[in-house]
Short mmCIF file of C-alpha atoms in Angstrom, two decimals:
data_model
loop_
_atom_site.label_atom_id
_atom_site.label_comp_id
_atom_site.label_asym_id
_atom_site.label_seq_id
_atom_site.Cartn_x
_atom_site.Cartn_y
_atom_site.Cartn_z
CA UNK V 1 -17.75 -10.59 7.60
CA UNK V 2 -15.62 -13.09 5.62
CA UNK V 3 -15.39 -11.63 2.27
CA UNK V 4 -11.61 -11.72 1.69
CA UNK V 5 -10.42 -14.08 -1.23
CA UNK V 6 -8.76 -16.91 -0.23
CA UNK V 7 -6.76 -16.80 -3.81
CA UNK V 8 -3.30 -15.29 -3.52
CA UNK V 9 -3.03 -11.30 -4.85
CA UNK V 10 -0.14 -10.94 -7.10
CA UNK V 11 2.88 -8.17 -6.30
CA UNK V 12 5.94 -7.81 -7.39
CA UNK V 13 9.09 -7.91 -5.80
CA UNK V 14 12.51 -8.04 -6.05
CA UNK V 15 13.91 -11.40 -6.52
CA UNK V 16 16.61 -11.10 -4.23
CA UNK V 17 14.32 -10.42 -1.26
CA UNK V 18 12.66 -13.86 -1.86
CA UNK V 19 15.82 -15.92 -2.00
CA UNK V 20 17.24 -15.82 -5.67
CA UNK V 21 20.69 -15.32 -5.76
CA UNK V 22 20.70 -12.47 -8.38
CA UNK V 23 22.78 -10.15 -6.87
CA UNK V 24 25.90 -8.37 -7.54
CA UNK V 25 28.00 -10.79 -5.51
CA UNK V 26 26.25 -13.59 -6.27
CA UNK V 27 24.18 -13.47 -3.14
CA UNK V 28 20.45 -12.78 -2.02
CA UNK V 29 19.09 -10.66 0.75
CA UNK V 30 15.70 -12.98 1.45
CA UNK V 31 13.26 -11.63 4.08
CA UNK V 32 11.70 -13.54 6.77
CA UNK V 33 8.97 -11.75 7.11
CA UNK V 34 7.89 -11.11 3.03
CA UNK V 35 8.23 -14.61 2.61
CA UNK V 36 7.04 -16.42 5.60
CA UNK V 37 4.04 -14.03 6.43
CA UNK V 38 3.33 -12.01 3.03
CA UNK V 39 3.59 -15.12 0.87
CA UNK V 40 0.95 -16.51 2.92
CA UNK V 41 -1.58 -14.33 1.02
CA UNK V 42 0.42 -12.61 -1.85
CA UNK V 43 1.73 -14.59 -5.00
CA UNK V 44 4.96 -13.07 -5.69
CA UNK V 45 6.09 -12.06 -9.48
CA UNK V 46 10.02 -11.77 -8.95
CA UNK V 47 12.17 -9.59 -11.45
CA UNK V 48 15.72 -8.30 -11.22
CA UNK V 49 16.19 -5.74 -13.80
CA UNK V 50 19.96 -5.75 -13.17
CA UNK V 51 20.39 -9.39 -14.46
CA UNK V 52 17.09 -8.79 -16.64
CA UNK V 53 20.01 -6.21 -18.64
CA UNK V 54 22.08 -8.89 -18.90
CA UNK V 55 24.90 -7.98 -16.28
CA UNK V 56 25.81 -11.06 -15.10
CA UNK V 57 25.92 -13.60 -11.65
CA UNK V 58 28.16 -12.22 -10.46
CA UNK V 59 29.07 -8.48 -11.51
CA UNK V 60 30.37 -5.54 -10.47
CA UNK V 61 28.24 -3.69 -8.49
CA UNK V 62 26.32 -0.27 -10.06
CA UNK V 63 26.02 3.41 -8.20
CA UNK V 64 24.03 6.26 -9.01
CA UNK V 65 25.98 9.64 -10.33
CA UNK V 66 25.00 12.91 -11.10
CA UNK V 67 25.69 14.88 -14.13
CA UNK V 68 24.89 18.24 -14.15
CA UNK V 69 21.11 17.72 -13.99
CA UNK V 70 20.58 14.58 -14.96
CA UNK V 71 21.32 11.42 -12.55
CA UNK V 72 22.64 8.22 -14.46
CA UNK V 73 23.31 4.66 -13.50
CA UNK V 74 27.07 3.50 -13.98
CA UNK V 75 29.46 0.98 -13.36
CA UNK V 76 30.90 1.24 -9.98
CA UNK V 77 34.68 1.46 -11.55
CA UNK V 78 33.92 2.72 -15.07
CA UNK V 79 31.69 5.35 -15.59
CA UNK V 80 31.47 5.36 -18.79
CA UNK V 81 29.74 1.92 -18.75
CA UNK V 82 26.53 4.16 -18.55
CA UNK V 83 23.15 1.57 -17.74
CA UNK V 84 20.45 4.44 -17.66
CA UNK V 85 19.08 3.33 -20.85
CA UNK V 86 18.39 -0.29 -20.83
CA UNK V 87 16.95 -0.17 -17.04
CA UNK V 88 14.66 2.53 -18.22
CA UNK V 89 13.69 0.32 -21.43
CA UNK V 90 13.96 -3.17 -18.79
CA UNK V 91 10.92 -1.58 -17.01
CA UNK V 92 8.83 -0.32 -20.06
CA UNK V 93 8.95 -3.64 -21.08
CA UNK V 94 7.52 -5.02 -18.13
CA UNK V 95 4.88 -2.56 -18.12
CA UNK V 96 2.64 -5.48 -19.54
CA UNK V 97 2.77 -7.55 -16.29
CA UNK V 98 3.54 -4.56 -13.73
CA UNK V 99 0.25 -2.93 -14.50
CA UNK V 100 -1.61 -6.45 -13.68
CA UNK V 101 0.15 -6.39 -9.94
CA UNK V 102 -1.88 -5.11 -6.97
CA UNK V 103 1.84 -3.92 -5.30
CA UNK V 104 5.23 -3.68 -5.90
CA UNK V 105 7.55 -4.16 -3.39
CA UNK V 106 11.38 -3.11 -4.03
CA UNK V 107 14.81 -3.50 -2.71
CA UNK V 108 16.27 -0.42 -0.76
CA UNK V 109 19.40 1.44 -1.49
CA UNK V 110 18.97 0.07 -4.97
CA UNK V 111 20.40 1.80 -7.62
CA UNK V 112 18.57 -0.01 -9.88
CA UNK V 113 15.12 -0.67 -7.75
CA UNK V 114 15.39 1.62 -4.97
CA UNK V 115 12.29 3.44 -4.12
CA UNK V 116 13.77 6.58 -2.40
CA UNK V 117 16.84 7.70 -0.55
CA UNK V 118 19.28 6.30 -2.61
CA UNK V 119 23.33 7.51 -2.68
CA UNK V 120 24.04 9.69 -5.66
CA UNK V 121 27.37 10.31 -6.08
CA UNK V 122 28.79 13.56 -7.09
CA UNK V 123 31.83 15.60 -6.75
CA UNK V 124 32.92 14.74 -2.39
CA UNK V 125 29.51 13.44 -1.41
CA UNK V 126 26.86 11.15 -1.97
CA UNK V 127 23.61 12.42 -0.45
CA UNK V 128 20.87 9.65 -0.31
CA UNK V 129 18.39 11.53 -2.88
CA UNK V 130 17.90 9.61 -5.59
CA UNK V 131 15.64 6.47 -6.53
CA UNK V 132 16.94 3.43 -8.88
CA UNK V 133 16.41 3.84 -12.77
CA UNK V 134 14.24 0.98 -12.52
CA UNK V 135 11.87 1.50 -9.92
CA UNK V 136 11.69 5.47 -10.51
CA UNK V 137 10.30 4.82 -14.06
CA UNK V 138 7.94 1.91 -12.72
CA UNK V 139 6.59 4.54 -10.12
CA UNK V 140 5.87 6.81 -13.25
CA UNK V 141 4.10 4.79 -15.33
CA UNK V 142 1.79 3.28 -12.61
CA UNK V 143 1.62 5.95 -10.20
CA UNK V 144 -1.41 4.16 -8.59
CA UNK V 145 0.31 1.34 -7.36
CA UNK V 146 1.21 0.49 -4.03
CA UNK V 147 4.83 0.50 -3.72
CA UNK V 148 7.52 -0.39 -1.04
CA UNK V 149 10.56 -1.08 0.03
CA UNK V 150 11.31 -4.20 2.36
CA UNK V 151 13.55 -1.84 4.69
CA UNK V 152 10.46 0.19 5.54
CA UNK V 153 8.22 -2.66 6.10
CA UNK V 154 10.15 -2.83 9.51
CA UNK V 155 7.77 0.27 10.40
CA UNK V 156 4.33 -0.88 11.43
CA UNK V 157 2.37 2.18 10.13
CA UNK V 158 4.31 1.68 6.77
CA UNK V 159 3.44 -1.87 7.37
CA UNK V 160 0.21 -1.87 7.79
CA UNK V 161 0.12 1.64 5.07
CA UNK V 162 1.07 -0.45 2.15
CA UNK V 163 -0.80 -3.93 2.78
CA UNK V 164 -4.47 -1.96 2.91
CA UNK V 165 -3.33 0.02 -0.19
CA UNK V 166 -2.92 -3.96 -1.68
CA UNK V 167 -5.76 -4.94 -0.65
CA UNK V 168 -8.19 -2.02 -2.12
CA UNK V 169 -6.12 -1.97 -5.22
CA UNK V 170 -6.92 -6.00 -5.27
CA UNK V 171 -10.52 -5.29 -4.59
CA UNK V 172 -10.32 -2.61 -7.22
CA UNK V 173 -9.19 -4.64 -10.05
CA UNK V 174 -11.84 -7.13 -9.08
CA UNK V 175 -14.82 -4.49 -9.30
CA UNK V 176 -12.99 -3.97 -12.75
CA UNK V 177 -12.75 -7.33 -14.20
CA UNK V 178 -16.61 -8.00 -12.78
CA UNK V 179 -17.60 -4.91 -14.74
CA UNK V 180 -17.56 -1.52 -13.92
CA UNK V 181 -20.70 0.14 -13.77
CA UNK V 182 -22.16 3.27 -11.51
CA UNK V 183 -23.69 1.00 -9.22
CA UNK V 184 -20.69 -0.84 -8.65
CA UNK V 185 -18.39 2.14 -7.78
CA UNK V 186 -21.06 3.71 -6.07
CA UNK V 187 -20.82 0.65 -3.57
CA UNK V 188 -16.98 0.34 -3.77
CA UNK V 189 -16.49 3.88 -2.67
CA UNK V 190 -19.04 4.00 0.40
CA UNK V 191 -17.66 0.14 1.36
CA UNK V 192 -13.96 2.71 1.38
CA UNK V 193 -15.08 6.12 2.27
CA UNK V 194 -14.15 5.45 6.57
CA UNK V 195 -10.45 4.14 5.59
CA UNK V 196 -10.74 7.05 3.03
CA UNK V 197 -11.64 9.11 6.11
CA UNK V 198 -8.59 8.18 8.17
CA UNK V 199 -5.91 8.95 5.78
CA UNK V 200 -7.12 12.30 3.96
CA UNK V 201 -9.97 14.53 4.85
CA UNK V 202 -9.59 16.33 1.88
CA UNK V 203 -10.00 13.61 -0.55
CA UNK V 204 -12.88 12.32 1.79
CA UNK V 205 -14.52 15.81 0.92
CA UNK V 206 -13.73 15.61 -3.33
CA UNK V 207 -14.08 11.89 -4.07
CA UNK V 208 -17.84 12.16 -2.91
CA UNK V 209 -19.27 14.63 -5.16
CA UNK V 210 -17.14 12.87 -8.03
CA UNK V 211 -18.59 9.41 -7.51
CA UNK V 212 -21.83 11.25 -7.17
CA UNK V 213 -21.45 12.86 -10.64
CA UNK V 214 -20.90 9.35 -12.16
CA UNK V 215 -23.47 8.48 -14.65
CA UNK V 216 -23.76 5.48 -17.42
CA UNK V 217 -22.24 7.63 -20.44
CA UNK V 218 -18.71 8.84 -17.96
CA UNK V 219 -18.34 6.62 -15.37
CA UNK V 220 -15.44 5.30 -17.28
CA UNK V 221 -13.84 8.44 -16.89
CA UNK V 222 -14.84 8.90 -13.55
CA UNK V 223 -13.53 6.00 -12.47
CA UNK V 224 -10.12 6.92 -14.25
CA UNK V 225 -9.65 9.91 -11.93
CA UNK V 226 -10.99 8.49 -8.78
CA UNK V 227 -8.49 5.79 -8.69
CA UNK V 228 -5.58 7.52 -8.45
CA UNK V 229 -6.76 10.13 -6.09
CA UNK V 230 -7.74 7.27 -3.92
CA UNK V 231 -4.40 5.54 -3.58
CA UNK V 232 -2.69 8.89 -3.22
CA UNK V 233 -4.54 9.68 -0.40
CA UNK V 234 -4.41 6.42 0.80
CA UNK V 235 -0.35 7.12 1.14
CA UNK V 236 -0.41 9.45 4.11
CA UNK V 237 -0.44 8.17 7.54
CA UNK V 238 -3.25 8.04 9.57
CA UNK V 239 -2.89 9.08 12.96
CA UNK V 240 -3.91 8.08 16.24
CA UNK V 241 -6.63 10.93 15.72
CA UNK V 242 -7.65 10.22 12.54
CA UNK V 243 -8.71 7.34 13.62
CA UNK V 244 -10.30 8.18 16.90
CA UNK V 245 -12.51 10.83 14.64
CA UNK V 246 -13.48 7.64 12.48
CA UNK V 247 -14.09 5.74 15.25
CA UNK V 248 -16.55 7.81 17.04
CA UNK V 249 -17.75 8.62 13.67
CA UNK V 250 -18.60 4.96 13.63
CA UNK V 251 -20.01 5.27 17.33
CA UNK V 252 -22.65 7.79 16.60
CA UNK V 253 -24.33 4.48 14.77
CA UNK V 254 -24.67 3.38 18.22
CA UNK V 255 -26.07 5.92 20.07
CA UNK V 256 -29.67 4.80 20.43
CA UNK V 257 -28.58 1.27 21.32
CA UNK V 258 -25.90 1.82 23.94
CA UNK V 259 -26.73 2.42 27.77
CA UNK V 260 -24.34 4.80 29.44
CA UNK V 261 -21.82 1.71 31.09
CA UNK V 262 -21.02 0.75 27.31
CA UNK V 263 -20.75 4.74 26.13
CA UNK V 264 -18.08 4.82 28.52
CA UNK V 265 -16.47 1.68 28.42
CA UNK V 266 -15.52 2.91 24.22
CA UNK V 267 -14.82 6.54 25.10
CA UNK V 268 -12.05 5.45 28.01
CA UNK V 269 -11.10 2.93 25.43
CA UNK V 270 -10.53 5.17 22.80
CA UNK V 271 -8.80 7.61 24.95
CA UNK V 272 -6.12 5.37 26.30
CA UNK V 273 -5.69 4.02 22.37
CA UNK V 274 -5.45 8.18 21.62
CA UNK V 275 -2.16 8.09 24.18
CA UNK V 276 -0.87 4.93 22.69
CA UNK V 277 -1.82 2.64 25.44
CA UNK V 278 -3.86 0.01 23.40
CA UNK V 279 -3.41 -0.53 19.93
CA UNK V 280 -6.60 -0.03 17.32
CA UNK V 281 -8.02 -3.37 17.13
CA UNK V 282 -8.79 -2.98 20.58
CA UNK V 283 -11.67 -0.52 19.82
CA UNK V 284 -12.36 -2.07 16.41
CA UNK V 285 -13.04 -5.35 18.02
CA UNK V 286 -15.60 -4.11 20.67
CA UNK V 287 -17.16 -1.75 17.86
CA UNK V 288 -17.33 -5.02 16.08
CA UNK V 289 -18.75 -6.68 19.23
CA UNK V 290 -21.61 -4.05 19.66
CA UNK V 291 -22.43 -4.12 15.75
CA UNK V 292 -23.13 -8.12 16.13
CA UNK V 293 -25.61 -7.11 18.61
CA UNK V 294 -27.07 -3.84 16.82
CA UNK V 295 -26.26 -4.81 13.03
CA UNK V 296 -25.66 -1.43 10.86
CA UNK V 297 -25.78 -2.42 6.86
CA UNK V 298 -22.87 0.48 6.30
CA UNK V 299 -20.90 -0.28 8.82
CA UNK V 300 -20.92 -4.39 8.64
CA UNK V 301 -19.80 -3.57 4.83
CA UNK V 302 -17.27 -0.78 5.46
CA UNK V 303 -14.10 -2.26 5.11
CA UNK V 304 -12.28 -0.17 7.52
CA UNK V 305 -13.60 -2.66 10.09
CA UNK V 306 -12.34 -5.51 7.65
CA UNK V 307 -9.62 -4.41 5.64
CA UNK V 308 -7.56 -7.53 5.23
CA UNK V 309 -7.23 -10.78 7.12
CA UNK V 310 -7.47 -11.12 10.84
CA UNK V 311 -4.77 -13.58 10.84
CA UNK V 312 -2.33 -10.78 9.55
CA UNK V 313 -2.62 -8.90 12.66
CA UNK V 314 -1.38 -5.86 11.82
CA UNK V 315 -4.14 -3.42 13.52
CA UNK V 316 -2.35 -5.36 16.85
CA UNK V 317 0.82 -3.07 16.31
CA UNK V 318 -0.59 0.15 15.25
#
């Protein structure tokens, strides 16, 4: 199964991280691996809110503070040059090209687009708590889309995490734009519901019923709570075991057409990828191998077997 576009999908990104030199010290912080691998198949929208502000090339640099409740974005030397406010307003005012992005992804330690575990600074200390003005309100207002940072991208689960949430949020706004209709997110959701499986058995269990309740006078409004429950529980990890349950999930399709020699051939492979010996696309590919010879409608379509490119290799580290 080809079915992957060949046309770029468009996330955002920090400029810096692709080589603009928009930072505080005039400098950028480009990343190999966004831009030579990534930019094969995603068409980057760059932004830096700081210079969007109009802080200048170069400036000094801004930090995170808390007061009393609150946590504000200042000038490094002169706290009372307070920027809270117009990085807020800098990312409702790019709401009208954020919320056409399948992903977002951010520059760490950010005060300004930091997803997480940035410094606050307070009275001694400066525990990594906070997230930057700009990012936190992005996050807010799209709380469906995938976001990252490029520090994390190091982390092949994260990795791999955050380039499948692209991918079904591309294929989402695709079913969208080709008209949504019950049959069409009857089909999305069973062509998801095994990588739906793997990450969250409890949205496996409640997304079901709600497609199933989907009818021609609410399937608007179906569709506007299933997406977001969908890419939250497309967030958490899947384990080793969650996918060895989907993967013998996926075996029982087999069981009338495999002798005993090929039944155990997958269970000793799936074992030794359970301890971490093989990574998944070992199984995947002789699932794959067995489905070419005993074809399975569901599972040929399911795009846990497909989820993105081959050529991005990224079931080869997980």
């Amino acid at each position: 199964m080809n079915e992957h576009q060949h046309q770029k999908i468009p996330v955002g990104i920090s400029a810096c991280l692709v080589g603009e030199e928009v930072r505080f010290n005039g400098g950028h912080k480009q990343h190999s691996y966004i831009q030579r691998t990534l930019g094969q198949y995603f068409e980057f929208r760059t932004f830096c809110p700081e210079v969007d502000i109009g802080l200048g090339i170069p400036r000094r640099p801004i930090r995170l503070v808390k007061r009393e409740d609150e946590v504000r974005c200042v000038d490094f030397e002169d706290d009372t040059l307070d920027y809270t406010d117009k990085l807020t307003a800098s990312a409702d005012a790019q709401a009208h090209w954020v919320g056409e992005m399948c992903g977002f992804i951010l520059k760490k330690d950010s005060p300004s687009c930091g997803m997480e575990r940035v410094k606050v600074y307070g009275p001694g200390h400066a525990p990594r708590e906070g997230a930057g003005i700009f990012a936190a309100r992005m996050m807010e207002r799209f709380p469906e889309l995938p976001v990252e940072e490029e520090g994390r991208l190091g982390d092949a689960v994260l990795r791999e995490n955050f380039i499948q949430r692209v991918y079904v949020m591309n294929r989402w706004r695709q079913l969208v734009a080709d008209g949504l209709s019950v049959a069409s997110l009857t089909d999305f959701h069973a062509r998801h519901k095994l990588i739906l499986m793997s990450h969250c058995q409890k949205a496996y269990r409640r997304l079901g019923p709600l497609v199933a309740s989907a009818r021609k006078d609410n399937v608007f409004e179906v569709a506007k709570q299933y997406l977001p429950e969908l890419m939250q529980a497309l967030k958490e990890r899947a384990s080793r075991g969650d996918h060895v349950n989907v993967l013998q999930h996926i075996q029982g399709y087999l069981k009338e057409q495999l002798d005993a020699q090929d039944k155990e051939e997958l269970r000793e492979m799936l074992e030794r990828y359970h301890k971490g010996l093989l990574p998944l696309i070992v199984p995947i590919t002789l699932l794959n191998h067995h489905f070419r010879r005993n074809p399975v409608e569901y599972i040929e379509r399911s795009w846990y077997m497909h989820p993105y490119p081959a050529e991005m290799a990224l079931q080869n580290h997980i």
